Coordinates of C-alpha atoms in Angstrom, one line a residue:
M14 CA 35.3 79.5 99.0
I15 CA 37.2 77.1 96.8
R16 CA 35.6 76.7 93.4
V17 CA 35.8 73.2 91.9
A18 CA 34.5 72.3 88.4
L19 CA 33.3 68.7 88.1
S20 CA 33.3 67.5 84.5
V21 CA 30.6 64.8 84.2
E22 CA 29.5 62.7 81.3
G23 CA 25.8 62.9 81.5
L24 CA 22.5 63.9 83.2
T25 CA 22.7 61.2 85.9
E26 CA 26.0 62.3 87.2
N27 CA 25.0 66.0 86.8
E28 CA 22.0 65.5 89.0
F29 CA 24.0 63.5 91.5
C30 CA 26.4 66.3 91.8
K31 CA 23.8 69.0 92.1
K32 CA 21.6 67.2 94.6
V33 CA 24.2 65.3 96.7
L34 CA 27.8 66.4 96.2
T35 CA 27.4 70.2 95.9
P36 CA 25.4 70.6 99.1
F37 CA 27.8 68.2 100.9
F38 CA 31.0 70.1 99.9
R39 CA 29.5 73.5 100.7
G40 CA 29.9 72.4 104.3
Y41 CA 33.6 72.4 103.7
N42 CA 33.6 75.8 102.0
I43 CA 33.9 74.2 98.6
E44 CA 31.6 75.1 95.8
M45 CA 31.4 72.2 93.3
T46 CA 29.9 73.0 89.9
P47 CA 29.0 70.1 87.6
I48 CA 29.5 70.7 83.9
I49 CA 28.4 68.1 81.4
V50 CA 30.9 67.4 78.6
T51 CA 30.1 69.5 75.5
T52 CA 27.9 68.3 72.6
S53 CA 29.6 65.8 70.3
K54 CA 28.6 63.9 67.2
D55 CA 28.3 60.2 66.9
K56 CA 29.4 58.1 63.9
C57 CA 26.2 59.0 62.1
G58 CA 26.7 62.7 62.6
R59 CA 24.0 63.1 65.1
K60 CA 24.6 65.5 67.9
H61 CA 24.3 64.5 71.6
K62 CA 25.4 66.0 74.9
G63 CA 27.6 64.0 77.2
G64 CA 28.8 60.4 77.0
C65 CA 31.4 59.0 74.6
I66 CA 34.2 59.8 77.0
N67 CA 37.7 59.3 75.7
L68 CA 41.1 60.9 76.3
H69 CA 40.8 63.3 73.4
R70 CA 37.4 64.7 74.6
I71 CA 38.8 64.9 78.2
E72 CA 41.7 66.9 77.1
S73 CA 39.5 69.4 75.3
E74 CA 37.0 69.6 78.2
I75 CA 39.6 70.2 80.9
Q76 CA 41.6 72.7 79.0
K77 CA 38.5 74.9 78.8
L78 CA 37.8 74.6 82.6
L79 CA 41.2 75.0 84.2
P80 CA 41.5 78.8 83.7
S81 CA 38.1 79.5 85.2
F82 CA 38.2 77.4 88.4
D83 CA 40.5 76.9 91.4
Y84 CA 40.4 73.1 90.7
V85 CA 38.9 70.8 88.2
S86 CA 37.9 67.2 88.8
T87 CA 36.0 64.6 86.8
F88 CA 33.2 62.0 87.4
Y89 CA 33.2 59.6 84.5
D90 CA 32.3 56.0 84.4
F91 CA 35.1 53.5 83.7
Y92 CA 32.5 51.2 82.2
G93 CA 31.6 53.6 79.4
F94 CA 35.1 55.0 78.8
N95 CA 35.8 54.6 75.0
D96 CA 39.1 53.6 73.6
R97 CA 40.7 53.5 77.0
P98 CA 44.4 52.7 76.8
T99 CA 44.4 50.5 79.9
D100 CA 41.9 48.3 81.9
D101 CA 43.4 49.6 85.2
V102 CA 41.2 52.4 86.4
D103 CA 44.0 53.9 88.6
K104 CA 46.4 53.9 85.7
L105 CA 43.8 55.6 83.5
E106 CA 43.6 58.4 86.1
E107 CA 47.4 58.7 86.0
I108 CA 47.3 59.0 82.2
M109 CA 44.6 61.6 82.4
F110 CA 46.6 63.6 84.9
E111 CA 49.7 63.4 82.7
L112 CA 47.8 65.2 79.9
F113 CA 48.1 68.4 81.9
N114 CA 50.5 67.7 84.8
D115 CA 48.7 70.4 86.7
I116 CA 48.0 70.2 90.4
K117 CA 44.7 72.0 89.8
F118 CA 43.5 68.9 88.0
I119 CA 42.2 65.9 90.1
P120 CA 41.0 63.1 87.8
Y121 CA 38.5 60.6 89.1
I122 CA 36.9 57.7 87.3
Q123 CA 34.0 55.9 89.0
K124 CA 34.7 52.1 89.1
Y125 CA 32.8 50.8 87.4
E126 CA 29.9 53.3 87.0
F127 CA 27.7 55.6 89.0
E128 CA 25.1 52.9 89.8
T129 CA 27.7 51.1 91.9
L130 CA 27.0 53.7 94.6
L131 CA 23.4 52.7 94.7
F132 CA 24.3 49.3 96.2
S133 CA 25.6 51.0 99.3
K134 CA 22.5 50.3 101.4
P135 CA 20.5 47.2 100.1
V136 CA 18.1 47.4 103.0
Y137 CA 16.9 50.7 101.7
Y138 CA 15.1 48.9 98.9
K139 CA 13.1 46.8 101.3
E140 CA 11.4 50.0 102.6
Y141 CA 11.3 51.6 99.1
F142 CA 9.4 48.7 97.6
K143 CA 7.7 47.5 100.8
D144 CA 8.9 44.1 99.8
D145 CA 12.0 41.9 100.4
K146 CA 12.5 40.7 96.9
V147 CA 14.9 43.4 95.6
F148 CA 16.7 43.7 99.0
Q149 CA 17.4 39.9 99.0
A150 CA 18.5 39.8 95.4
M151 CA 20.8 42.8 95.9
Q152 CA 22.3 41.4 99.1
K153 CA 23.1 38.2 97.2
I154 CA 25.0 40.2 94.6
I155 CA 26.9 42.2 97.3
D156 CA 27.8 38.9 99.1
E157 CA 29.2 37.5 95.9
F158 CA 31.5 40.5 95.2
L159 CA 32.1 41.6 98.8
D160 CA 33.1 45.1 97.5
I161 CA 30.4 47.0 95.7
E162 CA 32.9 48.8 93.6
L163 CA 33.8 45.4 92.0
I164 CA 30.3 44.8 90.7
N165 CA 30.8 44.5 86.9
D166 CA 31.0 41.2 85.1
S167 CA 30.0 42.1 81.6
P168 CA 27.8 44.5 79.6
Q169 CA 24.9 42.4 80.6
T170 CA 25.6 42.5 84.4
A171 CA 27.1 46.0 85.0
P172 CA 25.5 47.8 88.0
H173 CA 22.9 49.7 86.0
K174 CA 21.9 46.5 84.2
R175 CA 21.6 44.7 87.5
L176 CA 19.4 47.5 88.8
E177 CA 17.2 47.3 85.8
E178 CA 16.7 43.6 86.5
L179 CA 16.1 44.2 90.2
F180 CA 13.4 46.8 89.5
K181 CA 11.7 44.3 87.1
L182 CA 11.1 42.1 90.1
Q183 CA 8.6 44.8 91.2
N184 CA 7.4 45.3 87.6
E185 CA 9.0 48.8 87.6
R186 CA 11.5 50.4 85.2
Y187 CA 14.7 51.8 86.5
D188 CA 15.2 55.4 85.3
K189 CA 18.9 56.4 85.5
V190 CA 18.3 60.1 86.0
F191 CA 15.2 60.0 88.2
H192 CA 16.1 57.0 90.4
G193 CA 19.8 57.6 90.3
E194 CA 19.9 60.9 92.2
G195 CA 16.8 60.2 94.1
I196 CA 18.1 57.0 95.7
A197 CA 21.5 58.5 96.3
C198 CA 19.9 61.4 98.1
D199 CA 17.8 59.0 100.2
I200 CA 20.8 56.7 101.0
G201 CA 22.9 59.7 101.9
I202 CA 26.5 60.4 101.1
E203 CA 27.9 59.2 104.4
T204 CA 26.5 55.8 103.9
I205 CA 27.8 55.8 100.3
R206 CA 31.3 56.9 101.5
A207 CA 31.3 54.1 104.1
N208 CA 30.6 51.4 101.6
A209 CA 32.5 52.7 98.5
K210 CA 36.1 53.1 99.6
R211 CA 37.5 54.3 96.3
F212 CA 34.8 56.9 95.9
N213 CA 35.5 58.0 99.5
R214 CA 39.2 58.5 98.8
W215 CA 38.2 60.9 96.0
V216 CA 35.8 62.8 98.3
E217 CA 38.6 63.1 100.9
K218 CA 40.9 64.5 98.3
I219 CA 38.4 67.2 97.5
I220 CA 37.8 68.0 101.2
N221 CA 41.6 68.3 101.8
L222 CA 41.8 71.1 99.2
T223 CA 40.8 73.3 102.1

């Protein structure tokens, strides 16, 4: 079995990997292990685990993982990437790879963030809420952008912000960790792959390791 470490930035991505990605890849004889980036300190000196992704932290994280796994990949949000040297997500992945220039390293940045994937099946929300409001509002967003991986206008309208507003239509609060992996599990990875082409290309890269 091929062992792949997946460096993730937080609990949401960690749960998504454990509940969705890891079981899926096992079918291809690949064991994917999510590992949250190590504890860091913010500007006030407070410790926290995950988040605050930047090239310096990535270099430190990946260096620790490469000797212990057959391959190492990443699942970081482009939206929350700090001090990024480019606004081109593909170029950023190239820059990340050049930090190591090692074929064992497969960088991946989610455009624009994990919640993008939860737009893969808008009709799901009609059944989830037993109401058309969220489904219709979500479908309108998708029709506007055409490609769900392009949904990101500003910090006020990024995918997770949009989901927060959509859930408010039902007087509910969107919880990133709880709803994130739960909805992804319900939608299913094949539906996500079919509607998120860039994400699917990364999935295929991992499958092709076999």
